[in-house]
Short mmCIF file of C-alpha atoms in Angstrom, two decimals:
data_model
loop_
_atom_site.label_atom_id
_atom_site.label_comp_id
_atom_site.label_asym_id
_atom_site.label_seq_id
_atom_site.Cartn_x
_atom_site.Cartn_y
_atom_site.Cartn_z
CA SER A 1 -27.42 -34.73 13.48
CA PRO A 2 -26.30 -36.44 10.35
CA LYS A 3 -28.74 -36.96 7.61
CA PRO A 4 -30.07 -40.56 7.09
CA GLN A 5 -28.41 -42.07 3.86
CA ASN A 6 -30.73 -42.96 0.96
CA PRO A 7 -31.48 -46.82 0.94
CA ALA A 8 -30.98 -46.94 -2.88
CA LEU A 9 -27.45 -45.32 -2.39
CA MET A 10 -26.56 -47.64 0.40
CA ASN A 11 -27.50 -50.75 -1.76
CA SER A 12 -25.49 -49.43 -4.61
CA ASN A 13 -22.41 -48.83 -2.40
CA LEU A 14 -22.67 -52.38 -0.97
CA ILE A 15 -23.01 -53.90 -4.60
CA TYR A 16 -20.02 -51.79 -5.80
CA TYR A 17 -18.01 -53.05 -2.75
CA ILE A 18 -18.95 -56.64 -3.43
CA LEU A 19 -18.27 -56.45 -7.20
CA ASN A 20 -14.96 -54.70 -6.48
CA GLN A 21 -13.79 -57.36 -4.01
CA MET A 22 -14.92 -60.25 -6.47
CA ALA A 23 -12.89 -58.63 -9.31
CA THR A 24 -9.72 -58.34 -6.97
CA LYS A 25 -10.16 -61.98 -5.88
CA ILE A 26 -10.52 -63.17 -9.49
CA LEU A 27 -7.60 -61.06 -10.73
CA TYR A 28 -5.40 -62.10 -7.88
CA LYS A 29 -6.69 -65.41 -6.96
CA ASN A 30 -3.61 -66.64 -4.81
CA SER A 31 -3.54 -63.47 -2.87
CA LYS A 32 -5.50 -62.73 0.30
CA ILE A 33 -7.87 -59.88 0.80
CA LYS A 34 -6.48 -57.54 3.48
CA GLU A 35 -8.93 -56.64 6.10
CA ASN A 36 -8.91 -54.87 9.44
CA GLU A 37 -11.15 -56.54 11.95
CA GLU A 38 -11.47 -53.36 14.12
CA GLU A 39 -12.73 -51.50 11.07
CA SER A 40 -15.02 -54.15 10.18
CA ARG A 41 -16.69 -54.23 13.66
CA GLN A 42 -17.19 -50.25 13.38
CA TRP A 43 -19.22 -50.34 10.37
CA ILE A 44 -20.80 -53.77 10.05
CA VAL A 45 -23.67 -54.22 12.51
CA GLY A 46 -23.47 -57.49 14.49
CA TYR A 47 -20.06 -58.22 12.90
CA ASP A 48 -19.08 -60.75 15.82
CA TYR A 49 -22.45 -62.48 15.69
CA LEU A 50 -22.06 -63.17 12.02
CA ASP A 51 -18.88 -65.18 12.04
CA PHE A 52 -19.13 -68.83 11.30
CA ASP A 53 -15.40 -69.25 11.77
CA LYS A 54 -14.91 -67.91 15.40
CA HIS A 55 -18.56 -68.62 16.55
CA PHE A 56 -19.90 -71.32 14.57
CA TYR A 57 -22.68 -72.46 16.95
CA SER A 58 -23.72 -69.20 18.34
CA THR A 59 -23.83 -67.76 14.67
CA LEU A 60 -25.77 -70.77 13.50
CA LEU A 61 -28.36 -70.21 16.16
CA SER A 62 -28.57 -66.68 15.57
CA VAL A 63 -29.09 -67.06 11.95
CA PHE A 64 -31.68 -69.71 12.55
CA LEU A 65 -33.61 -67.78 15.01
CA ILE A 66 -33.70 -64.68 12.64
CA ARG A 67 -34.87 -67.00 9.78
CA PHE A 68 -37.56 -68.77 11.76
CA VAL A 69 -38.98 -65.56 13.36
CA MET A 70 -39.07 -64.06 9.96
CA ALA A 71 -40.72 -67.30 8.43
CA THR A 72 -43.56 -67.17 10.98
CA THR A 73 -44.28 -63.36 11.19
CA PHE A 74 -42.82 -61.74 8.05
CA GLY A 75 -45.24 -60.45 5.21
CA GLU A 76 -48.11 -62.29 3.93
CA LEU A 77 -48.31 -65.82 5.46
CA ASN A 78 -50.22 -66.99 2.41
CA TYR A 79 -47.95 -65.12 -0.20
CA HIS A 80 -47.96 -67.59 -3.15
CA PRO A 81 -50.13 -70.59 -3.86
CA ASP A 82 -47.16 -72.79 -4.45
CA GLN A 83 -46.19 -72.65 -0.89
CA ASN A 84 -49.13 -74.90 -0.37
CA TRP A 85 -49.00 -77.02 -3.46
CA GLN A 86 -45.17 -77.54 -3.46
CA GLY A 87 -44.91 -78.31 0.28
CA LEU A 88 -47.54 -77.94 2.86
CA GLU A 89 -50.49 -79.90 1.25
CA ILE A 90 -48.09 -82.65 0.04
CA ALA A 91 -46.43 -83.12 3.30
CA TYR A 92 -49.89 -83.08 5.11
CA LYS A 93 -51.04 -85.87 2.80
CA ILE A 94 -47.91 -87.97 3.36
CA ALA A 95 -48.43 -87.76 7.21
CA TYR A 96 -52.23 -88.05 7.25
CA GLY A 97 -53.05 -89.94 3.97
CA ASP A 98 -56.83 -90.05 3.40
CA GLU A 99 -57.66 -89.31 7.05
CA VAL A 100 -58.40 -85.79 6.12
CA GLU A 101 -59.30 -83.99 2.91
CA ASN A 102 -56.29 -82.93 0.63
CA ILE A 103 -56.36 -80.87 -2.45
CA LEU A 104 -53.27 -81.54 -4.68
CA SER A 105 -52.46 -79.77 -7.89
CA TRP A 106 -52.18 -81.53 -11.24
CA GLU A 107 -48.45 -81.93 -11.27
CA TRP A 108 -48.86 -84.36 -8.34
CA GLN A 109 -51.20 -86.56 -10.03
CA ASP A 110 -49.76 -90.12 -11.06
CA ARG A 111 -50.38 -89.29 -14.72
CA TYR A 112 -47.80 -86.50 -14.79
CA THR A 113 -45.49 -86.94 -11.54
CA LEU A 114 -43.57 -83.94 -12.52
CA ARG A 115 -42.28 -83.36 -8.95
CA SER A 116 -40.14 -85.09 -6.54
CA SER A 117 -41.59 -86.00 -3.25
CA LEU A 118 -38.20 -85.71 -1.26
CA TYR A 119 -38.88 -82.17 -0.11
CA PRO A 120 -42.53 -82.87 1.18
CA TYR A 121 -41.14 -85.91 2.76
CA PHE A 122 -38.53 -83.89 4.72
CA LEU A 123 -41.31 -81.39 5.84
CA SER A 124 -43.60 -84.20 7.00
CA ILE A 125 -41.02 -85.61 9.59
CA PRO A 126 -42.23 -83.52 12.48
CA LEU A 127 -45.92 -84.14 11.61
CA HIS A 128 -45.51 -87.86 12.12
CA ILE A 129 -43.84 -87.23 15.48
CA LEU A 130 -46.67 -84.71 16.53
CA LYS A 131 -49.32 -87.12 15.32
CA PHE A 132 -47.85 -89.94 17.21
CA LEU A 133 -47.82 -87.85 20.40
CA LYS A 134 -51.45 -86.62 19.71
CA ILE A 135 -50.25 -83.07 19.90
CA ASP A 136 -50.79 -82.32 16.23
CA TYR A 137 -52.44 -78.92 16.74
CA ASN A 138 -52.84 -76.58 13.83
CA ILE A 139 -50.36 -74.04 15.12
CA LEU A 140 -47.79 -76.81 15.73
CA VAL A 141 -48.38 -78.57 12.37
CA VAL A 142 -47.88 -75.52 10.26
CA ASN A 143 -44.95 -73.95 12.10
CA SER A 144 -43.22 -77.32 12.27
CA MET A 145 -42.96 -77.50 8.66
CA LEU A 146 -41.72 -73.85 8.52
CA PHE A 147 -39.19 -75.02 10.94
CA MET A 148 -37.91 -77.77 8.71
CA ASN A 149 -37.88 -75.43 5.78
CA THR A 150 -35.74 -73.08 7.95
CA LEU A 151 -33.11 -75.68 8.59
CA ILE A 152 -32.54 -75.95 4.86
CA ILE A 153 -32.40 -72.21 4.36
CA VAL A 154 -29.84 -71.76 7.15
CA VAL A 155 -27.50 -74.43 5.59
CA GLY A 156 -27.74 -72.29 2.47
CA ASP A 157 -26.87 -69.28 4.54
CA TYR A 158 -23.79 -70.98 5.90
CA PHE A 159 -22.54 -72.09 2.40
CA LEU A 160 -23.25 -68.49 1.01
CA TYR A 161 -21.04 -67.23 3.86
CA GLN A 162 -18.21 -69.58 2.89
CA LEU A 163 -18.63 -68.86 -0.84
CA SER A 164 -18.60 -65.09 -0.27
CA LYS A 165 -15.62 -65.47 1.83
CA ILE A 166 -13.67 -67.01 -0.90
CA TYR A 167 -14.14 -64.09 -3.36
CA LEU A 168 -14.91 -61.17 -0.95
CA GLY A 169 -13.07 -61.87 2.18
CA LYS A 170 -14.52 -62.20 5.75
CA ARG A 171 -15.77 -58.68 5.65
CA GLY A 172 -17.67 -59.30 2.35
CA ALA A 173 -18.95 -62.55 3.65
CA SER A 174 -20.42 -60.87 6.77
CA LEU A 175 -21.93 -58.24 4.65
CA THR A 176 -23.49 -60.67 2.14
CA LEU A 177 -24.87 -62.70 5.25
CA LEU A 178 -26.38 -59.61 6.80
CA TYR A 179 -27.90 -58.52 3.54
CA THR A 180 -29.48 -61.76 2.69
CA LEU A 181 -30.97 -62.21 6.31
CA PHE A 182 -32.93 -58.92 6.04
CA ASN A 183 -33.54 -58.90 2.19
CA PHE A 184 -37.27 -58.23 1.56
CA ARG A 185 -37.59 -60.57 -1.42
CA ILE A 186 -35.74 -63.46 0.11
CA ASN A 187 -37.68 -63.31 3.22
CA GLN A 188 -40.85 -63.12 1.14
CA ILE A 189 -40.23 -66.17 -0.94
CA PHE A 190 -37.43 -68.45 0.43
CA LEU A 191 -38.72 -68.62 4.01
CA LYS A 192 -42.19 -70.04 2.64
CA THR A 193 -42.44 -73.65 1.71
CA LEU A 194 -41.61 -73.04 -1.95
CA THR A 195 -39.11 -75.33 -3.60
CA ASN A 196 -37.37 -72.26 -5.10
CA GLY A 197 -35.55 -71.61 -1.83
CA VAL A 198 -34.40 -75.29 -1.62
CA GLU A 199 -33.25 -75.03 -5.14
CA SER A 200 -31.36 -71.93 -4.45
CA VAL A 201 -29.52 -73.64 -1.46
CA PHE A 202 -28.30 -76.55 -3.46
CA CYS A 203 -27.21 -74.15 -6.14
CA THR A 204 -25.23 -72.20 -3.55
CA ILE A 205 -23.62 -75.50 -2.30
CA GLY A 206 -22.70 -76.65 -5.80
CA PHE A 207 -21.16 -72.98 -6.43
CA TYR A 208 -19.18 -73.42 -3.16
CA TYR A 209 -17.78 -76.90 -4.02
CA PHE A 210 -17.07 -75.70 -7.69
CA SER A 211 -15.09 -72.80 -6.58
CA ILE A 212 -12.73 -74.80 -4.31
CA LEU A 213 -11.86 -77.32 -7.03
#
């Protein structure tokens, strides 16, 4: 039986491929990257399920389900304090006000007002619905905010795919999407309610629209 490949070597090969394809696209901006669909299917796991062009809705659903399952099960659920102070606690206060005790960090005090409330307001949308229906149980409250955060991250995945396709071709875009879906660090940080993930999504969207100017 063949020996398993060294993960570090696999990563370096992937990075080399991506950089090589980017260099090719930049040097020959008007030329299309030649690709063999059958060859791509042979060595990219789930190639047909990572195709936003041909299977938009099924790919979107697949990516969302992977992200949401990762968000609720992967790693330490309380990995970083800011996942509470940048999202969960603020959204909870928006939905419940002074009905329950909240702890806010200093940057949310009126004296400083360093952060925007847009992200916590977005997270709080299902909390208002659950509260109105009187089904705001702990498991639903917490996971509903992870659900909302996952929606944003999936939008970022879509634009990352489109951005990668410009410079790397369809094969490179599928590889990039597959790599980011199961990247340890991304799942550890972006899938928590930290603003870092949201900021990265908007940066990716900005890079995409800049690249098509």
